[in-house]
Tab-separated table of C-alpha atoms and ligand atoms in Angstrom:
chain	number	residue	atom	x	y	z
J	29	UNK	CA	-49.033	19.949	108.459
J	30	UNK	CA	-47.840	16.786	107.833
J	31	UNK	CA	-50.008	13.760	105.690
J	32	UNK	CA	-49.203	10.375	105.727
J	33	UNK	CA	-50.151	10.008	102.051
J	34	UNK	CA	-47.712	8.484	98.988
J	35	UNK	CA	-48.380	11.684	96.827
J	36	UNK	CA	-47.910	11.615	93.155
J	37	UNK	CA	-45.657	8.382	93.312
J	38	UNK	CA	-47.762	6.380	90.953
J	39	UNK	CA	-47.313	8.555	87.682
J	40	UNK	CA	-43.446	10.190	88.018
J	41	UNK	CA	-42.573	10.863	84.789
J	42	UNK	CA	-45.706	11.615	83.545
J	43	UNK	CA	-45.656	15.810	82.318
J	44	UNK	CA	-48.251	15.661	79.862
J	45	UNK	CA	-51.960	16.420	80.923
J	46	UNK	CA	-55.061	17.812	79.874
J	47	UNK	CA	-55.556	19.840	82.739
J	48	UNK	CA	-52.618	20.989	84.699
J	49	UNK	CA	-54.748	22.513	88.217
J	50	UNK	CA	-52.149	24.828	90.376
J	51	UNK	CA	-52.871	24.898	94.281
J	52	UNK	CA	-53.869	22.209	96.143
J	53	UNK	CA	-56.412	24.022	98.928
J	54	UNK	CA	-60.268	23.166	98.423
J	55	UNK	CA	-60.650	25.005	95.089
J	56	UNK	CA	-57.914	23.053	93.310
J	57	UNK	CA	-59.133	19.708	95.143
J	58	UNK	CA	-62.344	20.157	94.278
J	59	UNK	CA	-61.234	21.124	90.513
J	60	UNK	CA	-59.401	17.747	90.222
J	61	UNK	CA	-62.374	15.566	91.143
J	62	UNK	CA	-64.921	17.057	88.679
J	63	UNK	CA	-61.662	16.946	86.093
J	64	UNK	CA	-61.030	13.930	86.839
J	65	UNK	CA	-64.994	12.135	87.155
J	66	UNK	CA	-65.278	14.225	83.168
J	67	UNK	CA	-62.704	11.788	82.023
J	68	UNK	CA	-59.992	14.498	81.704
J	69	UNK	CA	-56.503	13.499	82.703
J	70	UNK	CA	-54.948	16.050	85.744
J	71	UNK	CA	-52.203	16.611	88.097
J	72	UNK	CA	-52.614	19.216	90.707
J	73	UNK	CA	-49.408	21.470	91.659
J	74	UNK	CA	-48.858	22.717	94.959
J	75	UNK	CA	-45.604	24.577	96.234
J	76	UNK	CA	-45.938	23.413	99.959
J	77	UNK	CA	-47.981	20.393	101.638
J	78	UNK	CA	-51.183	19.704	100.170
J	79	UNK	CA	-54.473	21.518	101.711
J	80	UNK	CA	-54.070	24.967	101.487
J	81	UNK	CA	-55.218	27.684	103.816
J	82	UNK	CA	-58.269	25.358	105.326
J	83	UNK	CA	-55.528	23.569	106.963
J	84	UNK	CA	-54.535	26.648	109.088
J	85	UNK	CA	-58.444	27.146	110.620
J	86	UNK	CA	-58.434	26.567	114.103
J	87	UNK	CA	-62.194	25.517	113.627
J	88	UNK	CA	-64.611	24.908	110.569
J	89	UNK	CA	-68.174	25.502	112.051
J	90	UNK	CA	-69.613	26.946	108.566
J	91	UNK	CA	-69.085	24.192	106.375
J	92	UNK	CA	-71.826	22.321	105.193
J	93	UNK	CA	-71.807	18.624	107.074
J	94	UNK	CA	-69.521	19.119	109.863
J	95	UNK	CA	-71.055	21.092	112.680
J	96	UNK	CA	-67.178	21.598	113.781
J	97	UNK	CA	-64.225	20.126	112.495
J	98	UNK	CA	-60.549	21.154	112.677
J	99	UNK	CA	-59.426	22.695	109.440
J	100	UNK	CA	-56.503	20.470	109.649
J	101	UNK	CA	-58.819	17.431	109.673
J	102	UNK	CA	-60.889	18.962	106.698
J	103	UNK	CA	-57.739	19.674	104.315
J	104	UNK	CA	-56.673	16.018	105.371
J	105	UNK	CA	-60.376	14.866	104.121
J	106	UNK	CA	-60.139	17.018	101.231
J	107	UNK	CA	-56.701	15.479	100.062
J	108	UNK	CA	-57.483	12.148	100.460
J	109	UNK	CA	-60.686	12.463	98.628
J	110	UNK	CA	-58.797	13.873	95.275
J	111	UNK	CA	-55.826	11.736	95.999
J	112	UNK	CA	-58.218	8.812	94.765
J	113	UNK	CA	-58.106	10.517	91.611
J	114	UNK	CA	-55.678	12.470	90.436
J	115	UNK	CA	-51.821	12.599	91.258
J	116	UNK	CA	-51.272	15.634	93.394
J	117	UNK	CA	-47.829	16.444	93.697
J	118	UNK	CA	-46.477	19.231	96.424
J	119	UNK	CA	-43.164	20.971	96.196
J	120	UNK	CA	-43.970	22.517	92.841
J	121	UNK	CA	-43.974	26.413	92.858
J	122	UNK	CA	-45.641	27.431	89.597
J	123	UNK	CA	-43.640	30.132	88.221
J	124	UNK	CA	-44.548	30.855	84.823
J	125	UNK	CA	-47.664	29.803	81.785
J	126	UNK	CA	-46.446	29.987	78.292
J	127	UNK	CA	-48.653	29.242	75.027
J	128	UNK	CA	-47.118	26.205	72.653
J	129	UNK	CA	-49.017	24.878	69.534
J	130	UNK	CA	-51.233	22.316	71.481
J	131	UNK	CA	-51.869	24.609	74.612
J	132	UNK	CA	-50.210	25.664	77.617
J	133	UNK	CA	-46.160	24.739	79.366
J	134	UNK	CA	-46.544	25.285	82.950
J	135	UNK	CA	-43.757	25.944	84.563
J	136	UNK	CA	-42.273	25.629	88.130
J	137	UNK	CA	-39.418	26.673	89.849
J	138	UNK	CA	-38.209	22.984	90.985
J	139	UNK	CA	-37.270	22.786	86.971
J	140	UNK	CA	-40.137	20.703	86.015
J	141	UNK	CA	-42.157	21.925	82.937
J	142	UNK	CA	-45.914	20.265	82.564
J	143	UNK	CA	-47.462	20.674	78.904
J	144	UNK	CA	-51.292	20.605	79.228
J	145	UNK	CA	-54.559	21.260	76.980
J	146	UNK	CA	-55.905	23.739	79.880
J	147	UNK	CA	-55.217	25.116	83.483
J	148	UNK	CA	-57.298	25.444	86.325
J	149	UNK	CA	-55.228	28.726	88.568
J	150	UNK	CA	-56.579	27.916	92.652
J	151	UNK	CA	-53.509	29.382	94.114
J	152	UNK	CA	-55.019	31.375	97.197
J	153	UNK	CA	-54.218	33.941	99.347
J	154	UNK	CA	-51.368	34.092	101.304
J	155	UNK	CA	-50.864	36.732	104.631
J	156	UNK	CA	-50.596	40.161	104.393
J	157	UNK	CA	-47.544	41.487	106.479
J	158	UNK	CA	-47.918	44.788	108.651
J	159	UNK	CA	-44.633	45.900	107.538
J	160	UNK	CA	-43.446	47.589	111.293
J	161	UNK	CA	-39.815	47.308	113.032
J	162	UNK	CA	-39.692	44.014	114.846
J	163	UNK	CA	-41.814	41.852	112.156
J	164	UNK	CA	-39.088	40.335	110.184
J	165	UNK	CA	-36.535	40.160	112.802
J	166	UNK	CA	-38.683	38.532	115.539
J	167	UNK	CA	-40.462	35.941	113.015
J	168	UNK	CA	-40.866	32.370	114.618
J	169	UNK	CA	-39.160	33.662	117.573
J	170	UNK	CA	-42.973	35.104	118.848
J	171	UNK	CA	-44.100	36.656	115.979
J	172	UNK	CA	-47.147	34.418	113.874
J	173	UNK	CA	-49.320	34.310	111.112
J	174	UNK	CA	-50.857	31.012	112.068
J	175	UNK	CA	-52.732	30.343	115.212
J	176	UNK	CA	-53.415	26.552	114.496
J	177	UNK	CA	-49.857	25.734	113.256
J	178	UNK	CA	-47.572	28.281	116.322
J	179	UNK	CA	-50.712	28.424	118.923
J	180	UNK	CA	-49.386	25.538	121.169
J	181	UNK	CA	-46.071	26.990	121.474
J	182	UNK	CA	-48.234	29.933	123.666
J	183	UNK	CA	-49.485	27.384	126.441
J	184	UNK	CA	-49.847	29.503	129.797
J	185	UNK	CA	-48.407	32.405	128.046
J	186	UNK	CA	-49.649	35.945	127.003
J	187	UNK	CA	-50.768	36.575	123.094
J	188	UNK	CA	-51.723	39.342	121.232
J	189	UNK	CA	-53.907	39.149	117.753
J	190	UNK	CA	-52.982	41.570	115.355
J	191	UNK	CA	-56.375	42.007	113.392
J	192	UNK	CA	-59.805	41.383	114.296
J	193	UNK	CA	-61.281	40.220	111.364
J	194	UNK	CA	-62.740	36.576	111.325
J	195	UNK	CA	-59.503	35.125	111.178
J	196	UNK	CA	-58.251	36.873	113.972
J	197	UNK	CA	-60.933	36.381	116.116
J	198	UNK	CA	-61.230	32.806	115.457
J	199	UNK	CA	-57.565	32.523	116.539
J	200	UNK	CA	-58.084	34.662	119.594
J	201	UNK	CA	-60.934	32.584	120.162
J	202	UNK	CA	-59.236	29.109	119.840
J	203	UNK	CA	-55.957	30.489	121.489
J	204	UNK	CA	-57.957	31.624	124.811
J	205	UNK	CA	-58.567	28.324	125.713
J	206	UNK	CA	-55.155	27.460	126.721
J	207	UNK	CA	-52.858	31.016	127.068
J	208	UNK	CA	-52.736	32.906	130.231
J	209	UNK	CA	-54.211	36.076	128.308
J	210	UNK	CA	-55.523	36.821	124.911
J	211	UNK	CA	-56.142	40.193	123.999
J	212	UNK	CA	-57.513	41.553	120.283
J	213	UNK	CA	-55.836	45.150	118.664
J	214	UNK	CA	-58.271	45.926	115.653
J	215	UNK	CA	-57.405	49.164	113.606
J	216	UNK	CA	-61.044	49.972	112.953
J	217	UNK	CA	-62.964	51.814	115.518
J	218	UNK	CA	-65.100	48.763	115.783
J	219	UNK	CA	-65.826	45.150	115.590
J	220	UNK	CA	-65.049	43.780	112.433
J	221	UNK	CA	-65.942	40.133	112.902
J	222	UNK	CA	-69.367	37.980	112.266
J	223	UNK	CA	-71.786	38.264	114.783
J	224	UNK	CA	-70.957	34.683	116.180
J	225	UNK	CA	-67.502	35.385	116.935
J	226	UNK	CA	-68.499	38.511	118.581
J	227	UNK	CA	-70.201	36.863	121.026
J	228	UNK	CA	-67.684	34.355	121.845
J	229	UNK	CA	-65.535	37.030	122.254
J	230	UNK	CA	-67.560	38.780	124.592
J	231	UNK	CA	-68.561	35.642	126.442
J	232	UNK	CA	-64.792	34.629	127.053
J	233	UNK	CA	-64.431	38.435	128.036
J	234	UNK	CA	-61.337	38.521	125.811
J	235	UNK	CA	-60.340	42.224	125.473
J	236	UNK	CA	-60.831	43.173	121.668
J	237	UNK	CA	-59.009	47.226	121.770
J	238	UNK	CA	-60.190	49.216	118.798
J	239	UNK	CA	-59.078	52.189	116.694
J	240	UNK	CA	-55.349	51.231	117.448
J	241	UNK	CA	-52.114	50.747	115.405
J	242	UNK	CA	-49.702	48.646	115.921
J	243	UNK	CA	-46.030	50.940	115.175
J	244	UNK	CA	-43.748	48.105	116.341
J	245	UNK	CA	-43.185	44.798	117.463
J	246	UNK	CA	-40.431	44.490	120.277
J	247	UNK	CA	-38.307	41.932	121.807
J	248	UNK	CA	-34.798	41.582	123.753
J	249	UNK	CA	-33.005	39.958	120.749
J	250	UNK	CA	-33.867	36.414	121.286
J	251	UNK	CA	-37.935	36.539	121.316
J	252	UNK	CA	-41.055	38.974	121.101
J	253	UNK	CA	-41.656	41.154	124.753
J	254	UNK	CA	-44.470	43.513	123.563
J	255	UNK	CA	-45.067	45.839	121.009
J	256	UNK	CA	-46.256	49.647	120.539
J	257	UNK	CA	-49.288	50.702	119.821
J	258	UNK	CA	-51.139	54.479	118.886
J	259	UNK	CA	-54.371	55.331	119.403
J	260	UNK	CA	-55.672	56.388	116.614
J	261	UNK	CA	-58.535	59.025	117.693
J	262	UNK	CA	-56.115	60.595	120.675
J	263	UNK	CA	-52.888	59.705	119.523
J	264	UNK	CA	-51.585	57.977	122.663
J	265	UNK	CA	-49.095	55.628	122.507
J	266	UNK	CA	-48.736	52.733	124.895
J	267	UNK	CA	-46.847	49.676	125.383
J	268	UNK	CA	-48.660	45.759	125.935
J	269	UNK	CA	-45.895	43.209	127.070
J	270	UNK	CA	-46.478	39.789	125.665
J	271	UNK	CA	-45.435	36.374	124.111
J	272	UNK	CA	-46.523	35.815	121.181
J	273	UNK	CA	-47.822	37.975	118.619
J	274	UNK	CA	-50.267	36.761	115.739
J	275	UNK	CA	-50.950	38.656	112.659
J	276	UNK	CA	-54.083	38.694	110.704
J	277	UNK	CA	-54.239	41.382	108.956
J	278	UNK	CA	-55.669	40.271	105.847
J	279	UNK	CA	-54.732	38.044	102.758
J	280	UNK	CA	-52.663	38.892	99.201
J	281	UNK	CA	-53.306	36.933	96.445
J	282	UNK	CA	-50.838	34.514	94.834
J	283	UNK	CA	-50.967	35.467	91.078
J	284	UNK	CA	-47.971	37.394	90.812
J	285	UNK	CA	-46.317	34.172	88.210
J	286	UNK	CA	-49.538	34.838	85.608
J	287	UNK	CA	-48.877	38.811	84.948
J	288	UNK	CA	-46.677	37.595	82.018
J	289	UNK	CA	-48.777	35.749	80.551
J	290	UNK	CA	-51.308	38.050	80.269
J	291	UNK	CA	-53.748	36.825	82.820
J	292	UNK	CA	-55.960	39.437	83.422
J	293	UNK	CA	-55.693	40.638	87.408
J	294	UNK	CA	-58.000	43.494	89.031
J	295	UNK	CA	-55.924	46.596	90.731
J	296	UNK	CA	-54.936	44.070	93.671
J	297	UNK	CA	-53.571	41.186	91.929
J	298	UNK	CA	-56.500	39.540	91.995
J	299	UNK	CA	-57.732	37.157	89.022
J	300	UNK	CA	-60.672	38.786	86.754
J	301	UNK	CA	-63.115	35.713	85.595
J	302	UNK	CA	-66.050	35.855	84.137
J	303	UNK	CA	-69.255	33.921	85.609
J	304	UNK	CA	-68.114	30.548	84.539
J	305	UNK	CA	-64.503	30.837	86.137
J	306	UNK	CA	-63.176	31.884	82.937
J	307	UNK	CA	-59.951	34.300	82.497
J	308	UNK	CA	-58.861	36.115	79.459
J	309	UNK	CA	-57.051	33.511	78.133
J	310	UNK	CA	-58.378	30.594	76.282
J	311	UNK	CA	-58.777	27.293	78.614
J	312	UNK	CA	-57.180	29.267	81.494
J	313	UNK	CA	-60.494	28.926	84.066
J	314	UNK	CA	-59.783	30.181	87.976
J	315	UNK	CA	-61.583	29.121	91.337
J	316	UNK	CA	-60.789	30.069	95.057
J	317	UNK	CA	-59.374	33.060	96.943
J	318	UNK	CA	-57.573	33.858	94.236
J	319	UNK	CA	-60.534	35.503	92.432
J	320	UNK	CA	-61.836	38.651	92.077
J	321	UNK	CA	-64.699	39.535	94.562
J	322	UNK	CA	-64.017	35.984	96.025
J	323	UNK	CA	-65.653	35.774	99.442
J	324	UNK	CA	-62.960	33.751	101.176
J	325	UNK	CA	-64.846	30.522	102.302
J	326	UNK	CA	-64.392	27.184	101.866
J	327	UNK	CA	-67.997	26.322	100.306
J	328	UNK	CA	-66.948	28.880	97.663
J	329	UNK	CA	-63.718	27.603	96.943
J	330	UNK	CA	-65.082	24.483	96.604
J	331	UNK	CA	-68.125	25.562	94.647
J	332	UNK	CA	-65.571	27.999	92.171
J	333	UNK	CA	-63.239	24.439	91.559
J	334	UNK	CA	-66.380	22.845	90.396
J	335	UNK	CA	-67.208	25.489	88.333
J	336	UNK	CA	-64.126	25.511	86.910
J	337	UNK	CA	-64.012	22.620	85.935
J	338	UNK	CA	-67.316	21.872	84.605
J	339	UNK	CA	-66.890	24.861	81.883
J	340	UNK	CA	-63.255	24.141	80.841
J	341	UNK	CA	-64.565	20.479	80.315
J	342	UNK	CA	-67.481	21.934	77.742
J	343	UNK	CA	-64.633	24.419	76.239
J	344	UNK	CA	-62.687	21.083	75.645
J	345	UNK	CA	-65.536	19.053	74.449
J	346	UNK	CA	-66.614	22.186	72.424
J	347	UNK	CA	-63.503	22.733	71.125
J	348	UNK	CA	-63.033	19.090	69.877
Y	24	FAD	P1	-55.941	28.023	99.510
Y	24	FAD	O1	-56.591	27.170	100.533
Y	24	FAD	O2	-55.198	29.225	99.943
Y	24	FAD	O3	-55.025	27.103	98.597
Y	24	FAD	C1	-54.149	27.638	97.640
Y	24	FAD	C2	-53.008	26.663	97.435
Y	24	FAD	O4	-52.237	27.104	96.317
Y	24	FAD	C3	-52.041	26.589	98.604
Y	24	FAD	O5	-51.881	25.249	99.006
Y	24	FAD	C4	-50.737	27.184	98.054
Y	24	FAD	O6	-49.561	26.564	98.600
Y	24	FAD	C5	-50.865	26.895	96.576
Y	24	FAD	N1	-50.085	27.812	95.732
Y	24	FAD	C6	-50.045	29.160	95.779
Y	24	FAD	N2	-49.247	29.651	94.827
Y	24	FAD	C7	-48.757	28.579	94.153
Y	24	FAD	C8	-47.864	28.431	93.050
Y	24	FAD	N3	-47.322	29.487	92.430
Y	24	FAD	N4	-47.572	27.185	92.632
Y	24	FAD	C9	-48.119	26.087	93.241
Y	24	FAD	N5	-48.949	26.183	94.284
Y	24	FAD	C10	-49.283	27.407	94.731
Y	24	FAD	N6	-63.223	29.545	105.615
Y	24	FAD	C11	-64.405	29.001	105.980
Y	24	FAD	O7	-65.250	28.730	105.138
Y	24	FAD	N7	-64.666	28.730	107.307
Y	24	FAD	C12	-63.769	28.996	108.307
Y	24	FAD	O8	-64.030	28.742	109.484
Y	24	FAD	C13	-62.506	29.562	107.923
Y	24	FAD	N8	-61.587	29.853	108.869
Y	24	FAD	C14	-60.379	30.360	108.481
Y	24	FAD	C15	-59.421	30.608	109.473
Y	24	FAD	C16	-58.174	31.106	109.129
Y	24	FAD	C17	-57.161	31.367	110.187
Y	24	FAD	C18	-57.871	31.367	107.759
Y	24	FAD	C19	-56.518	31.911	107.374
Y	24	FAD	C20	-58.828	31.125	106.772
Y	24	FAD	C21	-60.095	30.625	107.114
Y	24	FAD	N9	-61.080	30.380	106.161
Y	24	FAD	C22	-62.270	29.830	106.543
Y	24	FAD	C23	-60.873	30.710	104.731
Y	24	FAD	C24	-60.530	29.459	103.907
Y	24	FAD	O9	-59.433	28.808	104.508
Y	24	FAD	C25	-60.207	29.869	102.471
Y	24	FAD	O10	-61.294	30.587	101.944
Y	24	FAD	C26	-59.952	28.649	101.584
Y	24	FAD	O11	-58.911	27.868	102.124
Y	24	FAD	C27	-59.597	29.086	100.161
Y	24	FAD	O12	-59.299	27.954	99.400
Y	24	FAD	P2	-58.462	28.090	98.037
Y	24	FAD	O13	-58.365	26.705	97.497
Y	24	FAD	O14	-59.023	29.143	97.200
Y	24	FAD	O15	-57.013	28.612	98.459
């Protein structure tokens, strides 16, 4: 995703913050506003473009004021929003939090250190991988994790959705519109989408095959051709030709850079808070899909950065 927006230009030198916030998708946006409108100096660190995972929804139907809007449209309205106030800079991977006598050094992996009074951690989820023969080798030559970003490249072409969750079938969904054929392979022995994507799958009479693994993804050395797949009740194996294949098979959280530091992570890597967004560390607050028992919306994210932000401003102000 590309935005046409001067980012972080206005302050380059600056490395000294009150609040350094790390990820740039809604929770970290929405962090830097609130941080920002409680008269707290912030800089929000992202290691790719700006916009995070909202950018990658085909379709945002659940969010409250847009009936439907793109998700890369959203993320663009998100950035520009926080871009009025705070510097937001992308291509800085966050690789390390150490303690110093006035609060935190964040580091990143570009070299640049940021010393800050307290940290806001929004870093997401990033896609799970289903770890079969043909995954690795065929990636970006048919093989997906992103409908809205590789989808196009599928025009009048067959695809096959690896996952039926509501990411998956919101990609099948979206992708239907324009492939030749769209077809669903869910590992449980049912559907495991909302209700309203159930429908549309029905209604679109896209073929959603359950209680099946995927073993392998093939191709003829240049691009995907099909892949293998068992049933899981009878064991039958059979092959599905196609073009493209898109993997959703759920999300791991990015938190592996806060283990040394003592961050406090459930048995999955995901951040334990308590019910103000705090960690275990002192001014270390986290919001998004990067906490525990998050429920991986937007309105959450958003409504975790405020959070956030909001206590770690009265631990400041407490604090003196
Ligand atoms: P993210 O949006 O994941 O942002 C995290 C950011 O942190 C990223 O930009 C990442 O680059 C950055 N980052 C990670 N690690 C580091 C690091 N070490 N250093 C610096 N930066 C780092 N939700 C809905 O409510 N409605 C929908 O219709 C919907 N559809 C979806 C469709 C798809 C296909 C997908 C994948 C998700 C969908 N979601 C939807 C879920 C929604 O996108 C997420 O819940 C939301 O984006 C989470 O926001 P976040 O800020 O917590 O994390």
């Amino acid at each position: 995703m590309e935005f046409n927006l001067s980012l972080g230009s206005a302050e380059e030198e600056k490395r000294d913050y009150d609040v350094v916030i790390i990820g740039s998708g809604a929770a970290g946006l929405s962090a830097a506003i609130y941080c920002a409108r409680s008269g707290l100096s912030a800089v929000v660190l992202d290691k790719t473009t700006p916009g995070g995972l909202t950018a990658e929804a085909p379709w945002v139907e659940n969010y409250l004021g847009y009936k439907a809007i793109s998700g890369v449209d959203l993320a663009k309205k998100f950035v520009e929003h926080a871009s009025d106030y705070v510097t937001i800079r992308q291509d800085r991977e966050v690789t390390g939090i150490t303690r110093n006598k006035d609060g935190y050094e964040v580091q990143t992996r570009e070299g640049v250190s940021y010393s800050c009074k307290g940290i806001i951690v929004a870093t997401g989820t990033t896609h799970r991988h289903l770890n079969v023969p043909g995954e690795d080798k065929y990636y970006g030559k048919g093989v997906s994790y992103c409908s809205t970003c590789d989808g196009y490249l599928f025009r009048n072409k067959r695809v096959t959705v690896i996952g039926g969750g509501n990411s998956g079938a919101i990609a099948a969904i979206t992708m239907s519109e324009y492939t030749s054929s769209t077809e669903v392979i869910e590992f449980m022995p049912r559907y495991m989408c909302e209700d309203a994507y159930v429908r549309a799958i029905e209604r679109r009479k896209i073929p959603y095959l359950k209680n099946k693994q995927v073993t392998e993804i093939k191709g003829d050395g240049k691009k995907v051709t099909g892949l293998v797949m068992k049933d899981r009740q009878t064991g039958e194996v059979s092959e599905v030709e196609t073009d493209g294949v898109f993997i959703y098979v759920g999300l791991i959280p990015q938190t592996s850079f806060l283990r040394e530091a003592g961050v406090k992570l459930d048995e999955r890597g995901y951040i334990i808070t308590n019910a103000k967004g705090k960690t275990n560390l002192d001014m270390v607050y986290a919001a998004g899909d990067c906490v525990a028992g998050n429920e991986a919306q937007i309105a959450t994210a958003v409504g975790d950065g405020c959070r956030a932000a909001i206590n770690l401003y009265r631990d400041m102000v407490n604090s003196g």
